Amino acid sequence: MCDTTYHILQLVNVRYNIPYPTTGQCAVQHNISYNWSMCATTYHILQLVNVWYNIPYPKTDQCAVQHTISYNWSMCGTSYNILQLVNVRYNIPYPTTGQCAEQHTISYNWSMCGTTYHILQLVNVRYNIPYSTTGQCAVQQTIFYNWSMCGTTYHILQLVNVRYNIPYPTTGQCAIQHTIYYNWSMCDTT
């Protein structure tokens, strides 16, 4: 798993016929890319966004925070609580307490083609999932993409929901309207 660059999935699209891990394998073994349609407007909604690649965030918060939900996600046989993170630079609010997202478990539902899907983003330090600055593999905790939150930069973990069987698109009509490819460097690259 190390010394390799992967595409990290956001949600699998069956049109690409890319399997999810089912027996302790990790998401970094598969290449997928996605975008989302919300409120009749198509946004490039990334689980993890790196501004180096100039991928746009949603420009408003009218859709992104309509609903909240918390979920546990499974990765390599371990359950974690995951944060959904949005960027304040585009006026998408954090939790209503005003505290940093990494201190609270939050997630959002995104409406796509009339169906609700669940998205995952940041690990929550409150659940003792350590961040890393040394180049450990993603399957061991970290992926090298950073978000600025409350003036601090954090490392991000991308996970797949296997255990909770969250539904995904079955036709691919919405999920691939505008394909976004994202390379994530792990293990030897920051």
Coordinates of C-alpha atoms in Angstrom, one line a residue:
M1 CA 0.0 0.0 0.0
C2 CA 2.9 2.3 0.5
D3 CA 5.0 4.4 -1.9
T4 CA 2.1 4.7 -4.3
T5 CA -0.3 7.5 -5.4
Y6 CA -3.9 6.6 -5.4
H7 CA -7.2 8.1 -6.3
I8 CA -9.3 8.1 -3.1
L9 CA -13.0 7.4 -3.5
Q10 CA -15.7 9.8 -2.3
L11 CA -18.6 7.6 -3.4
V12 CA -18.3 4.7 -5.7
N13 CA -20.1 4.9 -9.0
V14 CA -21.3 1.6 -10.3
R15 CA -20.8 2.7 -13.8
Y16 CA -17.1 2.4 -13.1
N17 CA -17.7 -1.0 -11.5
I18 CA -15.2 -0.3 -8.8
P19 CA -15.7 -2.6 -5.8
Y20 CA -15.7 -1.6 -2.2
P21 CA -13.5 -3.4 0.3
T22 CA -15.5 -6.1 2.0
T23 CA -12.9 -8.1 3.9
G24 CA -10.6 -5.7 5.7
Q25 CA -9.2 -4.1 2.6
C26 CA -8.8 -0.4 2.4
A27 CA -10.3 2.2 0.2
V28 CA -6.9 3.4 -1.1
Q29 CA -6.8 0.4 -3.4
H30 CA -9.4 1.8 -5.8
N31 CA -9.7 4.7 -8.1
I32 CA -12.9 6.8 -8.2
S33 CA -13.9 10.3 -8.8
Y34 CA -17.2 12.1 -8.3
N35 CA -19.3 15.2 -8.1
W36 CA -22.7 16.0 -6.7
S37 CA -25.9 17.7 -7.8
M38 CA -27.6 19.7 -5.0
C39 CA -30.7 21.9 -5.1
A40 CA -30.9 21.8 -8.9
T41 CA -27.4 23.2 -9.1
T42 CA -24.3 21.2 -9.8
Y43 CA -21.4 21.8 -7.4
H44 CA -18.0 20.2 -7.3
I45 CA -18.3 18.8 -3.8
L46 CA -15.1 17.1 -2.7
Q47 CA -14.7 15.1 0.4
L48 CA -11.1 16.4 0.6
V49 CA -10.2 19.4 -1.5
N50 CA -6.7 20.6 -2.2
V51 CA -6.6 24.2 -3.5
W52 CA -3.4 23.4 -5.4
Y53 CA -5.7 21.8 -8.0
N54 CA -8.1 24.7 -8.1
I55 CA -11.2 22.6 -7.5
P56 CA -14.1 24.9 -6.6
Y57 CA -16.0 24.7 -3.4
P58 CA -19.8 25.4 -3.2
K59 CA -20.2 29.1 -3.5
T60 CA -23.1 29.3 -1.0
D61 CA -24.4 27.5 2.0
Q62 CA -28.0 27.2 0.9
C63 CA -27.8 23.5 0.2
A64 CA -24.7 22.2 2.0
V65 CA -26.0 22.4 5.5
Q66 CA -29.7 21.7 5.2
H67 CA -29.4 18.5 7.2
T68 CA -27.0 17.0 9.7
I69 CA -26.3 13.5 10.6
S70 CA -23.5 11.5 12.4
Y71 CA -22.1 8.3 11.2
N72 CA -19.5 5.7 12.1
W73 CA -17.4 4.5 9.2
S74 CA -15.4 1.3 8.9
M75 CA -11.8 1.1 7.6
C76 CA -9.7 -2.0 7.7
G77 CA -11.9 -3.5 10.4
T78 CA -12.0 -0.5 12.7
S79 CA -14.8 1.9 13.4
Y80 CA -14.3 5.6 13.4
N81 CA -16.4 8.7 13.9
I82 CA -15.9 11.0 10.9
L83 CA -16.4 14.7 10.5
Q84 CA -17.9 16.4 7.5
L85 CA -15.8 19.6 6.9
V86 CA -16.7 22.6 4.9
N87 CA -14.6 25.7 4.2
V88 CA -15.5 28.9 6.0
R89 CA -13.9 30.9 3.2
Y90 CA -17.0 30.1 1.2
N91 CA -19.4 30.9 4.0
I92 CA -20.4 27.4 4.8
P93 CA -20.8 27.3 8.5
Y94 CA -19.2 25.1 11.1
P95 CA -21.2 23.7 14.0
T96 CA -23.4 26.4 15.6
T97 CA -21.3 26.6 18.6
G98 CA -18.6 28.3 16.5
Q99 CA -15.9 26.0 17.7
C100 CA -13.6 24.2 15.3
A101 CA -15.0 21.2 13.4
E102 CA -12.3 18.9 14.6
Q103 CA -13.7 19.2 18.1
H104 CA -17.2 17.9 17.3
T105 CA -18.6 15.0 15.3
I106 CA -20.6 16.4 12.4
S107 CA -21.7 15.2 9.1
Y108 CA -24.0 16.4 6.4
N109 CA -26.5 14.8 4.0
W110 CA -26.2 15.8 0.4
S111 CA -29.2 15.7 -1.9
M112 CA -28.5 14.1 -5.2
C113 CA -31.2 13.2 -7.8
G114 CA -33.9 13.3 -5.1
T115 CA -32.0 10.8 -2.9
T116 CA -30.1 11.5 0.3
Y117 CA -26.5 10.2 0.4
H118 CA -24.0 10.3 3.2
I119 CA -20.5 11.8 2.9
L120 CA -17.5 11.4 5.1
Q121 CA -14.6 13.7 5.6
L122 CA -12.4 14.4 8.6
V123 CA -11.4 12.2 11.5
N124 CA -12.4 13.6 14.9
V125 CA -9.6 13.9 17.4
R126 CA -12.1 13.5 20.2
Y127 CA -12.2 9.8 19.2
N128 CA -8.5 9.3 19.6
I129 CA -7.7 9.0 15.9
P130 CA -4.2 10.7 15.7
Y131 CA -3.1 13.0 12.9
S132 CA 0.3 12.4 11.4
T133 CA 3.0 14.5 9.9
T134 CA 5.5 11.7 9.1
G135 CA 4.1 10.0 6.0
Q136 CA 2.3 7.0 7.5
C137 CA 0.0 5.1 5.1
A138 CA -3.6 6.2 4.8
V139 CA -4.7 2.8 6.1
Q140 CA -2.9 3.6 9.3
Q141 CA -4.6 6.9 9.9
T142 CA -3.8 9.8 7.5
I143 CA -3.9 11.2 4.0
F144 CA -1.8 14.2 3.1
Y145 CA -4.4 16.8 2.4
N146 CA -4.9 19.8 4.6
W147 CA -7.9 22.0 5.5
S148 CA -7.5 25.3 7.3
M149 CA -9.8 25.3 10.4
C150 CA -9.8 28.0 13.0
G151 CA -6.3 29.0 11.9
T152 CA -4.9 25.5 12.1
T153 CA -3.9 22.9 9.5
Y154 CA -5.0 19.3 10.0
H155 CA -4.3 16.1 8.2
I156 CA -7.3 14.3 6.7
L157 CA -8.4 10.7 6.6
Q158 CA -10.5 9.3 3.8
L159 CA -12.7 6.3 4.7
V160 CA -15.2 4.1 3.1
N161 CA -18.5 3.1 4.7
V162 CA -18.7 -0.6 4.3
R163 CA -20.3 -1.7 7.6
Y164 CA -23.4 0.6 7.4
N165 CA -24.3 -0.1 3.8
I166 CA -25.0 3.5 2.8
P167 CA -26.8 3.6 -0.6
Y168 CA -25.0 4.8 -3.6
P169 CA -26.3 5.9 -7.1
T170 CA -27.4 2.9 -9.2
T171 CA -27.5 4.6 -12.5
G172 CA -24.6 7.1 -12.4
Q173 CA -26.7 9.8 -14.0
C174 CA -26.0 12.4 -11.4
A175 CA -22.8 11.3 -9.8
I176 CA -20.8 11.6 -13.0
Q177 CA -22.2 14.7 -14.6
H178 CA -18.9 16.4 -14.0
T179 CA -16.2 13.9 -13.1
I180 CA -13.6 15.2 -10.7
Y181 CA -10.3 13.3 -10.5
Y182 CA -8.2 13.7 -7.4
N183 CA -4.8 12.2 -6.7
W184 CA -3.8 11.7 -3.1
S185 CA -0.2 11.1 -2.2
M186 CA 0.4 8.8 0.7
C187 CA 3.3 7.3 2.6
D188 CA 6.3 9.1 1.0
T189 CA 4.8 12.4 -0.2
T190 CA 3.2 15.3 1.5

